[in-house]
Structures are given as C-alpha cells and as structure tokens.
CSV table of C-alpha atoms and ligand atoms in Angstrom, one decimal:
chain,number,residue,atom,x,y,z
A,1,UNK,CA,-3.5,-10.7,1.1
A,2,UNK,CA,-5.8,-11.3,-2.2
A,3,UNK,CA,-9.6,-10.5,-2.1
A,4,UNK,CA,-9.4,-12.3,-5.2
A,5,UNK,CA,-8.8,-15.5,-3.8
A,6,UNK,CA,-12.9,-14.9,-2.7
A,7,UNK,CA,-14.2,-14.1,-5.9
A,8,UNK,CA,-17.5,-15.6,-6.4
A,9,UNK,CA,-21.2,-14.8,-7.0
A,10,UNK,CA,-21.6,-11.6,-5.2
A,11,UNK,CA,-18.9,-10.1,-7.7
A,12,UNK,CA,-20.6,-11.2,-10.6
A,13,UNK,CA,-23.7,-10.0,-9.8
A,14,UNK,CA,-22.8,-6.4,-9.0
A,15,UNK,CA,-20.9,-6.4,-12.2
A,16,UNK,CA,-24.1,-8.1,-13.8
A,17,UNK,CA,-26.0,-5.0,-12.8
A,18,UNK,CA,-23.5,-2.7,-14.7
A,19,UNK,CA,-23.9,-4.7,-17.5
A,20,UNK,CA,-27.7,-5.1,-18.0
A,21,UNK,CA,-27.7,-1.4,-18.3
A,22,UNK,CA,-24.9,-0.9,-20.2
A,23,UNK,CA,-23.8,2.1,-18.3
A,24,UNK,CA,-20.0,1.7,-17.8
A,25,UNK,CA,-19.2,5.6,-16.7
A,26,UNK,CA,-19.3,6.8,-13.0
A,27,UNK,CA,-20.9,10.2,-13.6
A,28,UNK,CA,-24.2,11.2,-16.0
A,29,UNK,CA,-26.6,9.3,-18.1
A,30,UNK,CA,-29.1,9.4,-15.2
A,31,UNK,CA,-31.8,7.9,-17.2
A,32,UNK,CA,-30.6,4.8,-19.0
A,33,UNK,CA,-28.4,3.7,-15.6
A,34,UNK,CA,-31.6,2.9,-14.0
A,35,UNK,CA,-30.2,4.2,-10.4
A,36,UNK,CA,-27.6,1.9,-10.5
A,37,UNK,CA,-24.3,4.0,-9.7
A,38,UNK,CA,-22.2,1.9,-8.1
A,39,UNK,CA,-18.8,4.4,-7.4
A,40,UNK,CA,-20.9,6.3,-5.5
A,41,UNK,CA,-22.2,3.3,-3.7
A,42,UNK,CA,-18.9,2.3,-3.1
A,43,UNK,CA,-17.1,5.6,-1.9
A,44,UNK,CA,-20.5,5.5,0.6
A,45,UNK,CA,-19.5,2.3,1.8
A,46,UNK,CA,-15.6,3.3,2.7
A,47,UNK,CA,-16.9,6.4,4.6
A,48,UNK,CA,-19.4,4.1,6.8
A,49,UNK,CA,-16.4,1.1,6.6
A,50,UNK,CA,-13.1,3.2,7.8
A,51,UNK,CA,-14.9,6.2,9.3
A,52,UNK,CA,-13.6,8.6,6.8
A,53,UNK,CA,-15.9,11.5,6.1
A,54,UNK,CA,-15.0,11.9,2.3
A,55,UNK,CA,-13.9,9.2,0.0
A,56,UNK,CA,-12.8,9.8,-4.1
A,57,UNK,CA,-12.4,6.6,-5.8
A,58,UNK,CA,-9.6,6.3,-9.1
A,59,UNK,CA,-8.5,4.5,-11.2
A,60,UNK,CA,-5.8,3.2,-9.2
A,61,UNK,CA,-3.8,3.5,-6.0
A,62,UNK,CA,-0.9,5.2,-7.7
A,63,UNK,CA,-3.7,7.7,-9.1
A,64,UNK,CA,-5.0,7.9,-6.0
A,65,UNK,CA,-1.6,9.1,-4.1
A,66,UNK,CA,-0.9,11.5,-7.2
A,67,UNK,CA,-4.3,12.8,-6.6
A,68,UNK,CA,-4.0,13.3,-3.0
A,69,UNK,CA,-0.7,14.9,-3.6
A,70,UNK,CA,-1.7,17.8,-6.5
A,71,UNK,CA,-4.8,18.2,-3.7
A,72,UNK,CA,-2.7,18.6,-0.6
A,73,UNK,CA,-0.7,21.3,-3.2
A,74,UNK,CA,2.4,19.2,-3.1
A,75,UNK,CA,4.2,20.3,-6.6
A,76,UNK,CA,7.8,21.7,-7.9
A,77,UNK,CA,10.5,22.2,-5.4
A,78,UNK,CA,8.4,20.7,-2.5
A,79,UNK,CA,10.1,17.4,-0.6
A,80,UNK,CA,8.1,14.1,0.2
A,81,UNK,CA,10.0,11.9,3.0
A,82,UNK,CA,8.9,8.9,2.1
A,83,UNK,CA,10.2,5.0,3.7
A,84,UNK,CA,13.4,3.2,1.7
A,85,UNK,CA,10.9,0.0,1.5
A,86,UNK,CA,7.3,0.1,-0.5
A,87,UNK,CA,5.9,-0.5,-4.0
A,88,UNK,CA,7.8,2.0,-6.2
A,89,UNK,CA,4.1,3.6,-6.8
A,90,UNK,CA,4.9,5.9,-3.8
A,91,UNK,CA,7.7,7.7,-5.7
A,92,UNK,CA,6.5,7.5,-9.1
A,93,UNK,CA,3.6,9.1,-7.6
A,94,UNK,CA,5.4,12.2,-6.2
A,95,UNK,CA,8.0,12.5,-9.3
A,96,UNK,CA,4.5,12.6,-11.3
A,97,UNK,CA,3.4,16.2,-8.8
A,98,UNK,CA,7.0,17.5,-9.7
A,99,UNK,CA,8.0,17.0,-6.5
A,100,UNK,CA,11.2,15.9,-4.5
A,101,UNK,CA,11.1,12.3,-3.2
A,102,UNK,CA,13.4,12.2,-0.2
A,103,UNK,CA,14.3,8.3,1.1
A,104,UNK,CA,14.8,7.5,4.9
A,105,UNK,CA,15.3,4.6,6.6
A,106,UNK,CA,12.7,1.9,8.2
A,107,UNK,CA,13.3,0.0,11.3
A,108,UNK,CA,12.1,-3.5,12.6
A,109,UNK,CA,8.6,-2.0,11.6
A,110,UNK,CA,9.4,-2.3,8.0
A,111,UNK,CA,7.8,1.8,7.7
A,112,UNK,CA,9.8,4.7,8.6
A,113,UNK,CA,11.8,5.4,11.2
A,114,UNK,CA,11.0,8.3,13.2
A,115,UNK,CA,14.7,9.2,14.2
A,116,UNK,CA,15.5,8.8,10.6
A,117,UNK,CA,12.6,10.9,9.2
A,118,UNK,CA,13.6,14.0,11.8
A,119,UNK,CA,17.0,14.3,10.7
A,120,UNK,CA,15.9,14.3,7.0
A,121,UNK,CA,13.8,17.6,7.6
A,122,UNK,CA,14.7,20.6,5.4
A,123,UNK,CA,13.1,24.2,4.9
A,124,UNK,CA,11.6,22.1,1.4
A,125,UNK,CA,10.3,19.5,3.2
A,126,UNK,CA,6.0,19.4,2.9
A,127,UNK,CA,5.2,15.7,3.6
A,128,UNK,CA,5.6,13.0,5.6
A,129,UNK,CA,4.4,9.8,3.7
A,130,UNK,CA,4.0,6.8,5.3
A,131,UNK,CA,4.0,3.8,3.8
A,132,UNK,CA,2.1,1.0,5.8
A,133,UNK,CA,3.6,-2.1,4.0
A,134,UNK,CA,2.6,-5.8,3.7
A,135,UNK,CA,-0.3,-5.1,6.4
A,136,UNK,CA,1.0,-3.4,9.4
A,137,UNK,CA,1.3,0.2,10.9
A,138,UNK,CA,3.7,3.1,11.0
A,139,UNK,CA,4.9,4.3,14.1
A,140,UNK,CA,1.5,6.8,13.8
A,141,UNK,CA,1.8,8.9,16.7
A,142,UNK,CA,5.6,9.7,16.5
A,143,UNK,CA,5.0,10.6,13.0
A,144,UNK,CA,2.1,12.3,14.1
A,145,UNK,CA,3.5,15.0,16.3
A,146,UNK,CA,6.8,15.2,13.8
A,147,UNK,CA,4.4,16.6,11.8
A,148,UNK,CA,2.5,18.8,14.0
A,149,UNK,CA,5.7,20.1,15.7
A,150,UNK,CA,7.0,20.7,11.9
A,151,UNK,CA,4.2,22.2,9.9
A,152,UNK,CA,3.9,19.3,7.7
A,153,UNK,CA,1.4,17.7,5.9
A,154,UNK,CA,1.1,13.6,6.7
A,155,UNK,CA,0.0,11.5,3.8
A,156,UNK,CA,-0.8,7.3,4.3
A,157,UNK,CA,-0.2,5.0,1.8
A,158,UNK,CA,-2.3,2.4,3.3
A,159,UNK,CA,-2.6,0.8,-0.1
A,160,UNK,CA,-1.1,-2.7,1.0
A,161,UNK,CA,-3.2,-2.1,4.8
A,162,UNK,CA,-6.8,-2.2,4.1
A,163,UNK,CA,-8.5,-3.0,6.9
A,164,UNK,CA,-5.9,-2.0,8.9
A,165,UNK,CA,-5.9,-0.2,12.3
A,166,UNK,CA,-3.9,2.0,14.7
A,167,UNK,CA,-5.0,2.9,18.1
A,168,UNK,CA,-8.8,2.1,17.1
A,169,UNK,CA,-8.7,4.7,13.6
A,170,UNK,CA,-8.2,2.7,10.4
A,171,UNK,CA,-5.0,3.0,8.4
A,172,UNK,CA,-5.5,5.5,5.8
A,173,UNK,CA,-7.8,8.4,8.1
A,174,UNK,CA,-5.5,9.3,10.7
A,175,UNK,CA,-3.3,11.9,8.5
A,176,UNK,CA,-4.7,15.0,6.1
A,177,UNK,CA,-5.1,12.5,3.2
A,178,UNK,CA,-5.0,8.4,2.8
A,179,UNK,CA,-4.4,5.9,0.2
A,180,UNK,CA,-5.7,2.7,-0.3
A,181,UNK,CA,-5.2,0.7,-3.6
A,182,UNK,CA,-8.4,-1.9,-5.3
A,183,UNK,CA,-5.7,-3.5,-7.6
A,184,UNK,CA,-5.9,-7.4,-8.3
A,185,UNK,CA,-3.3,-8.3,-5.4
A,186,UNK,CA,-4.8,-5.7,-2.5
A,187,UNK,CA,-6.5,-6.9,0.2
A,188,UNK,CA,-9.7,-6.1,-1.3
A,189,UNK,CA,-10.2,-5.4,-5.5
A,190,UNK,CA,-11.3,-3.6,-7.5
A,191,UNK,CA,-9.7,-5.4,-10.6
A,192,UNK,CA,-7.7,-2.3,-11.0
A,193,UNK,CA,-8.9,0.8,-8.6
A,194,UNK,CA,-7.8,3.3,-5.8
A,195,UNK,CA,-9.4,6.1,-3.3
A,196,UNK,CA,-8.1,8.9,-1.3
A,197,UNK,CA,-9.6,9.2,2.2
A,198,UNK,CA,-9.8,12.7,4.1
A,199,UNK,CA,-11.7,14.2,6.7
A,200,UNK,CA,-11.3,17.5,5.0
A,201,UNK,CA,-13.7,18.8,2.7
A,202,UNK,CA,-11.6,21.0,0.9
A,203,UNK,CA,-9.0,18.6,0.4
A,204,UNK,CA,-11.9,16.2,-1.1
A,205,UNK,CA,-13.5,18.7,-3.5
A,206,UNK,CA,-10.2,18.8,-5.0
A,207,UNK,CA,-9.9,15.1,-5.1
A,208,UNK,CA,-13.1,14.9,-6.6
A,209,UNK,CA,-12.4,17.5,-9.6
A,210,UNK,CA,-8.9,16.3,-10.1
A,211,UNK,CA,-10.0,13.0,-11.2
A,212,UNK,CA,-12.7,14.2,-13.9
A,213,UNK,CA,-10.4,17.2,-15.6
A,214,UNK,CA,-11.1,19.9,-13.3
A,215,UNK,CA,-15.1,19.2,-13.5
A,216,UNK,CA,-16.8,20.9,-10.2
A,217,UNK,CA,-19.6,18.8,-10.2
A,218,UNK,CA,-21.5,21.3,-8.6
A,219,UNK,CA,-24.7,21.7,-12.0
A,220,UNK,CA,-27.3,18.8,-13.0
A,221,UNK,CA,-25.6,19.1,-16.8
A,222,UNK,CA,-21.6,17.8,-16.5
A,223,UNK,CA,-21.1,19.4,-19.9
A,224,UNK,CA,-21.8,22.8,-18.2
A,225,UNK,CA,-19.6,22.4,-15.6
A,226,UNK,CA,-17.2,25.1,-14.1
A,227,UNK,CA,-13.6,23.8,-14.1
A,228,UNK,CA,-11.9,26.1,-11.2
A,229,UNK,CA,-8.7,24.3,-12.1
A,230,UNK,CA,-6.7,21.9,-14.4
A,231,UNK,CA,-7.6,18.0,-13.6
A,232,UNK,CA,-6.8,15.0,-15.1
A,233,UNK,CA,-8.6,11.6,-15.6
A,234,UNK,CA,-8.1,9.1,-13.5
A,235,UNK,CA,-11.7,8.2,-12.9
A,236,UNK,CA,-12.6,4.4,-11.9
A,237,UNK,CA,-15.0,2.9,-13.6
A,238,UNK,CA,-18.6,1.7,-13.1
A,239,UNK,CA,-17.5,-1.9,-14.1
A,240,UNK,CA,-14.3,-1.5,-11.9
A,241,UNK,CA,-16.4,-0.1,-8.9
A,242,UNK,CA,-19.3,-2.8,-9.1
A,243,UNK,CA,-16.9,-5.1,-7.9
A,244,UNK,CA,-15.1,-3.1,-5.4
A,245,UNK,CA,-18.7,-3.3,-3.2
A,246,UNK,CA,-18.9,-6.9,-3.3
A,247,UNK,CA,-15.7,-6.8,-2.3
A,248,UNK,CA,-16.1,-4.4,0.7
A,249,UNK,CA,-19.0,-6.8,1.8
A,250,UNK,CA,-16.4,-9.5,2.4
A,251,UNK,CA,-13.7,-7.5,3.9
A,252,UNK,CA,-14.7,-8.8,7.3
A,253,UNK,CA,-14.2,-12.2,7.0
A,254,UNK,CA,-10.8,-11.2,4.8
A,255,UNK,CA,-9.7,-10.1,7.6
A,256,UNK,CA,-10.9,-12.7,10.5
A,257,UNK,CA,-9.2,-15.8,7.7
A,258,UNK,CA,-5.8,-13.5,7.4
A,259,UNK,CA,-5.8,-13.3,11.0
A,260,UNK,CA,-6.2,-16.3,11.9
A,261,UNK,CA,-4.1,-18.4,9.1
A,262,UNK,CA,-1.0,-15.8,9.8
A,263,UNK,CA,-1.3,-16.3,13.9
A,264,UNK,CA,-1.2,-20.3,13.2
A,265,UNK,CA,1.5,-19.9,11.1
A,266,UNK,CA,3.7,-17.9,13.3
A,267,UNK,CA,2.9,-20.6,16.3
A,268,UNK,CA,5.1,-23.0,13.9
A,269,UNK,CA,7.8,-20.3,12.4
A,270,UNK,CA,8.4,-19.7,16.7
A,271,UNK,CA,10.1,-22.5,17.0
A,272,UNK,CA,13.0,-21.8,14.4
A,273,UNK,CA,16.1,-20.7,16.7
A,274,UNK,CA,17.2,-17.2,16.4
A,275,UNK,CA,14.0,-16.3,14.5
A,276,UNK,CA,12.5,-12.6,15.1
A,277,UNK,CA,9.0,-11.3,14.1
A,278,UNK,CA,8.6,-7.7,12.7
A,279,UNK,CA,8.1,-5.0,15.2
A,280,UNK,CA,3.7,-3.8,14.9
A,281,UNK,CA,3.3,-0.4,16.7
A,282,UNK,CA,-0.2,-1.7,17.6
A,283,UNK,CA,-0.4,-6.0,17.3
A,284,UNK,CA,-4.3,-5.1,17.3
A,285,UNK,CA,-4.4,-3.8,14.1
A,286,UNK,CA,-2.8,-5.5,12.2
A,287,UNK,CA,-4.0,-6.6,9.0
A,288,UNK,CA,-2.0,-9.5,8.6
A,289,UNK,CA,-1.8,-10.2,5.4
A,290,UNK,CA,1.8,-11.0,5.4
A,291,UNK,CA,4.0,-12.6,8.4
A,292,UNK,CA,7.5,-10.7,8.0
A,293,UNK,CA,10.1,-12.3,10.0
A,294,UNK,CA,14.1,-11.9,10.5
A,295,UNK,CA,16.8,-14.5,10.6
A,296,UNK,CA,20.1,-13.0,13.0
A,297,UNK,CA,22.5,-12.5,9.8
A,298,UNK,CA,21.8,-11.9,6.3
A,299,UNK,CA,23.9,-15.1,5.2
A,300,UNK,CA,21.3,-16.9,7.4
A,301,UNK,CA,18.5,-15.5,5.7
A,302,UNK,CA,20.2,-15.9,1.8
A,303,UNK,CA,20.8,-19.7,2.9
A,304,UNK,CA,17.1,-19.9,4.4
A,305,UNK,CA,16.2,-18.6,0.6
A,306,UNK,CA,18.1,-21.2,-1.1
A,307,UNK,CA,17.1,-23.9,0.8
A,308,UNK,CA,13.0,-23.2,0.7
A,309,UNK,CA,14.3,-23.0,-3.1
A,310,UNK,CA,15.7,-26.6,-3.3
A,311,UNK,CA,12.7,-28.0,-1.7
A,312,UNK,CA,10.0,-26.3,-3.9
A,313,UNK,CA,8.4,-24.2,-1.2
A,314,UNK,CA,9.5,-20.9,-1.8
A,315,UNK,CA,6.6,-19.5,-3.6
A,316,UNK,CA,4.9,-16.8,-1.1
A,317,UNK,CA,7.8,-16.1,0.8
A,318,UNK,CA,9.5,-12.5,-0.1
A,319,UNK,CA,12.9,-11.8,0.2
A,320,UNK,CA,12.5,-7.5,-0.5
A,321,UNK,CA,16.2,-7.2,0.0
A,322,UNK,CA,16.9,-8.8,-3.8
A,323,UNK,CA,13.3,-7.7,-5.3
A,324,UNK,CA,13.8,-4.8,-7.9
A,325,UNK,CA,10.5,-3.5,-6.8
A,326,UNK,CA,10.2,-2.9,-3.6
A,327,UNK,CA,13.4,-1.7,-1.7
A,328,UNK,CA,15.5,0.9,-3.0
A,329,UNK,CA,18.9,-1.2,-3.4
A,330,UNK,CA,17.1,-2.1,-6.7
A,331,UNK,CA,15.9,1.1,-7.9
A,332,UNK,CA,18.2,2.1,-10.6
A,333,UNK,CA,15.9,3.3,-12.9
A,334,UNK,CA,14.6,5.9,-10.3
A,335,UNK,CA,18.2,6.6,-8.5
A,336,UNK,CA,19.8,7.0,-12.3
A,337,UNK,CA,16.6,9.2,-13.0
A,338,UNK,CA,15.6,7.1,-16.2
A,339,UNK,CA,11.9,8.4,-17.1
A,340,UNK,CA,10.7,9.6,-20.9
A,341,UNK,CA,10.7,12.7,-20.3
A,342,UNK,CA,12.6,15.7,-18.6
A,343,UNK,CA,12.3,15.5,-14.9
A,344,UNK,CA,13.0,19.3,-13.3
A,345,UNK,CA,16.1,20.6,-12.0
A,346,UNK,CA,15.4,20.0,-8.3
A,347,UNK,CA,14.4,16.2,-9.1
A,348,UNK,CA,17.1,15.7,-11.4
A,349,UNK,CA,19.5,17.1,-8.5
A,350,UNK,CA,18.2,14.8,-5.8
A,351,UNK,CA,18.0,12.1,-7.7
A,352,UNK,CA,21.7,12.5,-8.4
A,353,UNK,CA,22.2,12.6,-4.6
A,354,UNK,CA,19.8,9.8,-4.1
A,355,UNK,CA,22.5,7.7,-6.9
A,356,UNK,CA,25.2,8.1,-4.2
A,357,UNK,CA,23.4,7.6,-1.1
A,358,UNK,CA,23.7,4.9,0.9
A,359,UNK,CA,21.4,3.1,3.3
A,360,UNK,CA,22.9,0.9,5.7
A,361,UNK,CA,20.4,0.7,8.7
A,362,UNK,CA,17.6,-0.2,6.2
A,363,UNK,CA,20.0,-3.1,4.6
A,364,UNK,CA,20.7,-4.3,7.9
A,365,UNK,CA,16.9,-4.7,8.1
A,366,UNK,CA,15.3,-5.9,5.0
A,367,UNK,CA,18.7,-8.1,4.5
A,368,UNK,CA,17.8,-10.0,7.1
A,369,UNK,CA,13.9,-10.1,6.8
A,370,UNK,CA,11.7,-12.7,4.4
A,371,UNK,CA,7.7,-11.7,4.1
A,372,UNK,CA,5.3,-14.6,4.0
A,373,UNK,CA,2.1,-14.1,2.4
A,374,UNK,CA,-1.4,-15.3,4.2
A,375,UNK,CA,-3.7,-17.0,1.8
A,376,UNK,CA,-7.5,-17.1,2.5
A,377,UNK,CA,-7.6,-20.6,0.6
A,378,UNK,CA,-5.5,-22.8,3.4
A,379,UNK,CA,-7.0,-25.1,5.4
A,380,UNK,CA,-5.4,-25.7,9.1
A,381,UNK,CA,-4.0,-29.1,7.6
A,382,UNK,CA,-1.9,-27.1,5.2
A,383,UNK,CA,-1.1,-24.3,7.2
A,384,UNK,CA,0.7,-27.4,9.7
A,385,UNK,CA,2.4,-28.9,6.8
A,386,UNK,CA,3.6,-25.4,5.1
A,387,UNK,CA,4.5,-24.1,8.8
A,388,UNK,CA,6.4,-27.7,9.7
A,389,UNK,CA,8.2,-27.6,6.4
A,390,UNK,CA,9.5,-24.2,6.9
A,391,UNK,CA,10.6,-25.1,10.1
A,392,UNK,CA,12.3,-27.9,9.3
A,393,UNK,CA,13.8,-26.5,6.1
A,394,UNK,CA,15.1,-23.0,7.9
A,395,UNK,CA,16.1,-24.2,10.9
A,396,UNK,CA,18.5,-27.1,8.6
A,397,UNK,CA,19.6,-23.7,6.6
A,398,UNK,CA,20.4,-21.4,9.5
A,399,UNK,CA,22.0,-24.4,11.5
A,400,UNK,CA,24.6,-25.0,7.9
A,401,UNK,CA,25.1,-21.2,7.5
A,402,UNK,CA,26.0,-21.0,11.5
A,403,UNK,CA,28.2,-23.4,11.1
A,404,UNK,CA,30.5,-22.1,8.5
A,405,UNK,CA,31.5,-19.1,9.9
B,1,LIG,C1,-0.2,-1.4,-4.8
B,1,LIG,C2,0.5,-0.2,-4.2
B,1,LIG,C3,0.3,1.1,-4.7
B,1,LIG,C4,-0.3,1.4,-6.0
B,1,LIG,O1,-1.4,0.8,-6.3
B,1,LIG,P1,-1.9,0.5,-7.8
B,1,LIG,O2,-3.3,0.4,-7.6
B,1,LIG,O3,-1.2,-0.8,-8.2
B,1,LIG,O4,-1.5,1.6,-8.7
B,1,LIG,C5,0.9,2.1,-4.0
B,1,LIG,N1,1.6,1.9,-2.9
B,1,LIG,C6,1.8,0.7,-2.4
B,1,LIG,C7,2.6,0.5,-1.1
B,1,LIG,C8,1.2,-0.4,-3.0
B,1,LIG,O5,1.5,-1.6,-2.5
C-alpha cells in the first residue's frame, strides 16, 4: 500500500528545492520562487500519469471529495449512494456539502452492488459514489449505465486505488469527477494531500476556485482576483506537493513490487481449504495493494483472527467487520448523528433512518472477509515464511472452529 515505505533521496530533494527558496505557497511570489512551482508540476504529471485532462490538487482526499462534490453542485436535500464499506471520509465528505449520504450494500467486490444501488434510487438521489477500496475496482460499467439510464452524476473515490485500472482507464477518470488521496498511508504521498480528476473543464474551474476562496485565477495580480463564488481553502502546499512528484516518479515500480509480492502471497493463502479471494471486476487492474480474502463462516474467520493473534502475526491483516472505521456496523457517531454543529433537517432525518437500518448482505460479506496489506519492503524469503505461517495458522483455526459445530 505505502509509498512511504520508498522514501528516499528523490523526496528530499524536491522538498530541498522548496526550501532553498523559501517559497512554501502554491500560487504567487513569482519572483523569489525562482520557477520552482511544484503543485503545478505535480497536477501536470497526474494529467500525463492517469490520462485525465484536468487535475486540482488539495489539501487532502477528504478535501478533495468535498470539493468535487460543491463542484458537481451536490448540496442540501440532494442524496449520495455511497458503498456500506470505505474510510468514513466518504460520508463526512457529503455531510460537509449538506447533503444526504444514502448506504447500500457491497458484494464479493467489497464496492457497491449494483442491484443494491438501483433499488436505493429516489427522485433526491444526484450521485452515485463509488468507493474503490483497498486497491480494486467497482463494478464500472454497471454503475456506469445506472447512471446514464438515471440522470445521475458518478463520483470515484479512488483514494485507496491509485494506479488502479478498469478496462484500460485509470480509477478515478472514468466518472464526471475522481478522487485520489496523497495522505501518509496511500499508495503514493503526499505527507498529507488530495486531487480531483475530471475531464470537464467546467467542473475543474470550479475545483480550481473552490480550493483558494472563490479566487478565479484568471489576472497576473491574485489580490485582484474576481471571486464568481464562495470557496474555501483547502489548498495543498508547495512543501506537501514537492513530494507528491517524487512520489509519482516511483509509482511504477509501486505498482510492479505490490503486484508481484500480493500474487506470491495468494499462491500460499490458495492452499487454506474453504478459502475464497474477493471478486475484481477486471484482475488486470488491480492495484493490489491489499489481498482481501473470505473464510466460508464468520466463526471461521473470528477464530482465524484469534489465532494469527496468539501467534504474533496479526499485524497487516484487517478484519473491517470489527474496525470502527471502516464499515458501517461501527459508525455510531455518524448513524446517531453526533457532529458539533446542527446538521439540516433532511440529514438529521436520514440519519435517524440510517440508526435503524440494517445491513445483512454487507455483514454476510465483510463478516467473513480479512484484508492483508502488501508491503513493498518483503523479500520473497519472507513473503514464504509470512504466506506458510498463515497457512498453517488458518487452516489449524478453520479446521477447530469446523469442528465444533
Ligand atoms: C484515505 C481516504 C480518503 C480521505 O483521504 P484523506 O487524505 O486521509 O483525507 C477518502 N476515501 C477513502 C476511501 C480513503 O481511503
């Protein structure tokens, strides 16, 4: 998963050049930056990278989706179908447009199921938003033409996907707008960072003058900029940015090591009986920065967690189902709608809903499935000894738990 796990030179250097100058801010100061602007640099480098024709950078991923959002005029009274499993940035993003987060289930694909996300279509609904998690691929083109049959807008959170693919387009520039996040765990850092992706340039000039309080960015002098309407700041910075490109530079090679290390490790995990792998729409794109696998009951899988436990060699391995931030059995604060601040009527109303629902085909899923992460540091001798141990330590667990039923 990490990029960090590659840190080295190059990063220094770029953010060496930000700091001989001194210039820390994206936009102005043309002089004393001594052509050094290295967001611009970088949001060049994700056009050419994932063949997007715009790219705004922020100061985050969950900036990035609110952005995309307010751009693609989702707001007050508007729904967002969103999947039952990702990082709780993907609501907090839409309760943060005053909009209506609506859950649906995922299937074996860990992303949203397109059966599900049909049947949760009201005359409110705006958005479909996707969530590719730990690597891998919604099912794109049903999604696709749900949305095209529907009106609707379609809006990737590729933030946990970088590099990522779906019938040759990259995760994150098949819908109107995508997401990917630069934070210190993402496949590719930032330190802390984000960008919206869009082939529309509409939908990118508003991107581009949300971020910097409504500036237009259309004069020489920023201070006598035009503000066609209210922005916020959620600008990245030059520091931030700086080692986002070195980043970039290395996604290749991320993404050959992920590859690799996760297909070795699932040539040991095969052999554990009863053992399923998640479903990928398209195996070619994956990212593979996680190996998500099921066990055939969820006592199975909670003995399978205890016993990687005993032995010390749990660490990397995610069990989502009892993780408060990820899947939506944990979510009180968002299902008992506990923010600062008033929420509006419509929120407040589905949340309550949202309180009482209940989501058995996604908890017949996730109760089932563990997520291992890929690390870029293993060598094949410890890939063999990590994928052996599991084995041996799962297969123990899932033979004990089938036996006392
Ligand atoms: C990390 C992440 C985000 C938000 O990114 P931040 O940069 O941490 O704000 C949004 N969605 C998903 C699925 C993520 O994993």
């Amino acid at each position: 998963m990490p990029g960090f796990e590659l840190w080295g030179a190059e990063e220094r250097k770029e953010v060496n050049d930000v700091l001989e100058t001194g210039v820390l801010m994206r936009y102005g100061f043309d002089g004393p930056r001594q052509g050094m602007w290295k967001a611009r640099e970088l949001e060049a480098a994700i056009c050419q990278t994932f063949g997007a024709r715009h790219a705004q950078l922020t100061s985050s991923g969950t900036a990035a989706l609110t952005t995309a959002m307010s751009a693609l005029g989702i707001g007050y009274g508007d729904e967002v179908i969103m999947p039952t499993f990702t990082f709780v940035a993907s609501f907090e993003a839409v309760l943060s447009v005053g909009a209506i987060p609506v859950l649906v289930d995922v299937d074996e694909s860990l992303t949203l199921a397109p059966e599900a996300v049909k049947a949760a279509i009201t005359p409110r609904t705006k958005c479909i938003m996707p969530v590719h998690m730990c690597g891998s691929m919604a099912h794109m083109s049903e999604l696709k033409a749900i949305c095209k049959a529907n009106n609707l807008l379609l809006l990737e959170d590729a933030c946990q996907s970088i590099g990522g693919s779906y019938k040759g387009q990259f995760l994150g520039t098949i819908g109107h707008a995508g997401t990917f996040s630069f934070d210190y765990v993402k496949t590719i850092t930032c330190g802390e960072g984000g960008v919206v992706m869009t082939n529309d340039e509409d939908i990118y000039e508003k991107c581009d003058g949300f971020t910097d309080h409504g500036h237009d960015h259309k004069g020489v002098d920023r201070g006598a900029d035009l503000h066609p309407f209210v922005g916020y700041n959620f600008r990245i910075s030059e520091l931030n940015a700086a080692v986002g490109l070195a980043q970039i530079r290395k996604l290749s090679t991320i993404l050959e090591i992920q590859r690799r290390n996760n297909k070795m490790l699932r040539s040991y995990l095969e052999k554990i009986p009863g053992i399923r792998f998640r479903v990928i729409p398209d195996p070619e794109g994956d990212n593979a920065s996680f190996l998500s696998w099921f066990l055939p009951t969820e006592e199975m899988t909670r003995a399978a967690v205890a016993e990687l436990k005993s032995q010390g060699i749990l660490a990397g391995n995610f069990y989502w189902y009892d993780n408060n931030w990820h899947y939506i059995r944990k979510w009180d604060h968002l299902k008992y709608a506990a923010t600062l601040n008033n929420i509006n009527p419509l929120q407040k109303e589905a949340l309550d809903k949202l309180a009482e629902a209940s989501f058995p085909d996604s908890d017949a899923i996730m109760s089932r499935c563990i997520s291992t992460a890929i690390s870029l540091t293993w060598t094949e001798e410890q890939i063999r000894n990590k994928g052996e141990q599991m084995v041996a330590a799962i297969s123990k667990a899932v033979s004990e738990a089938a036996a006392t039923v």
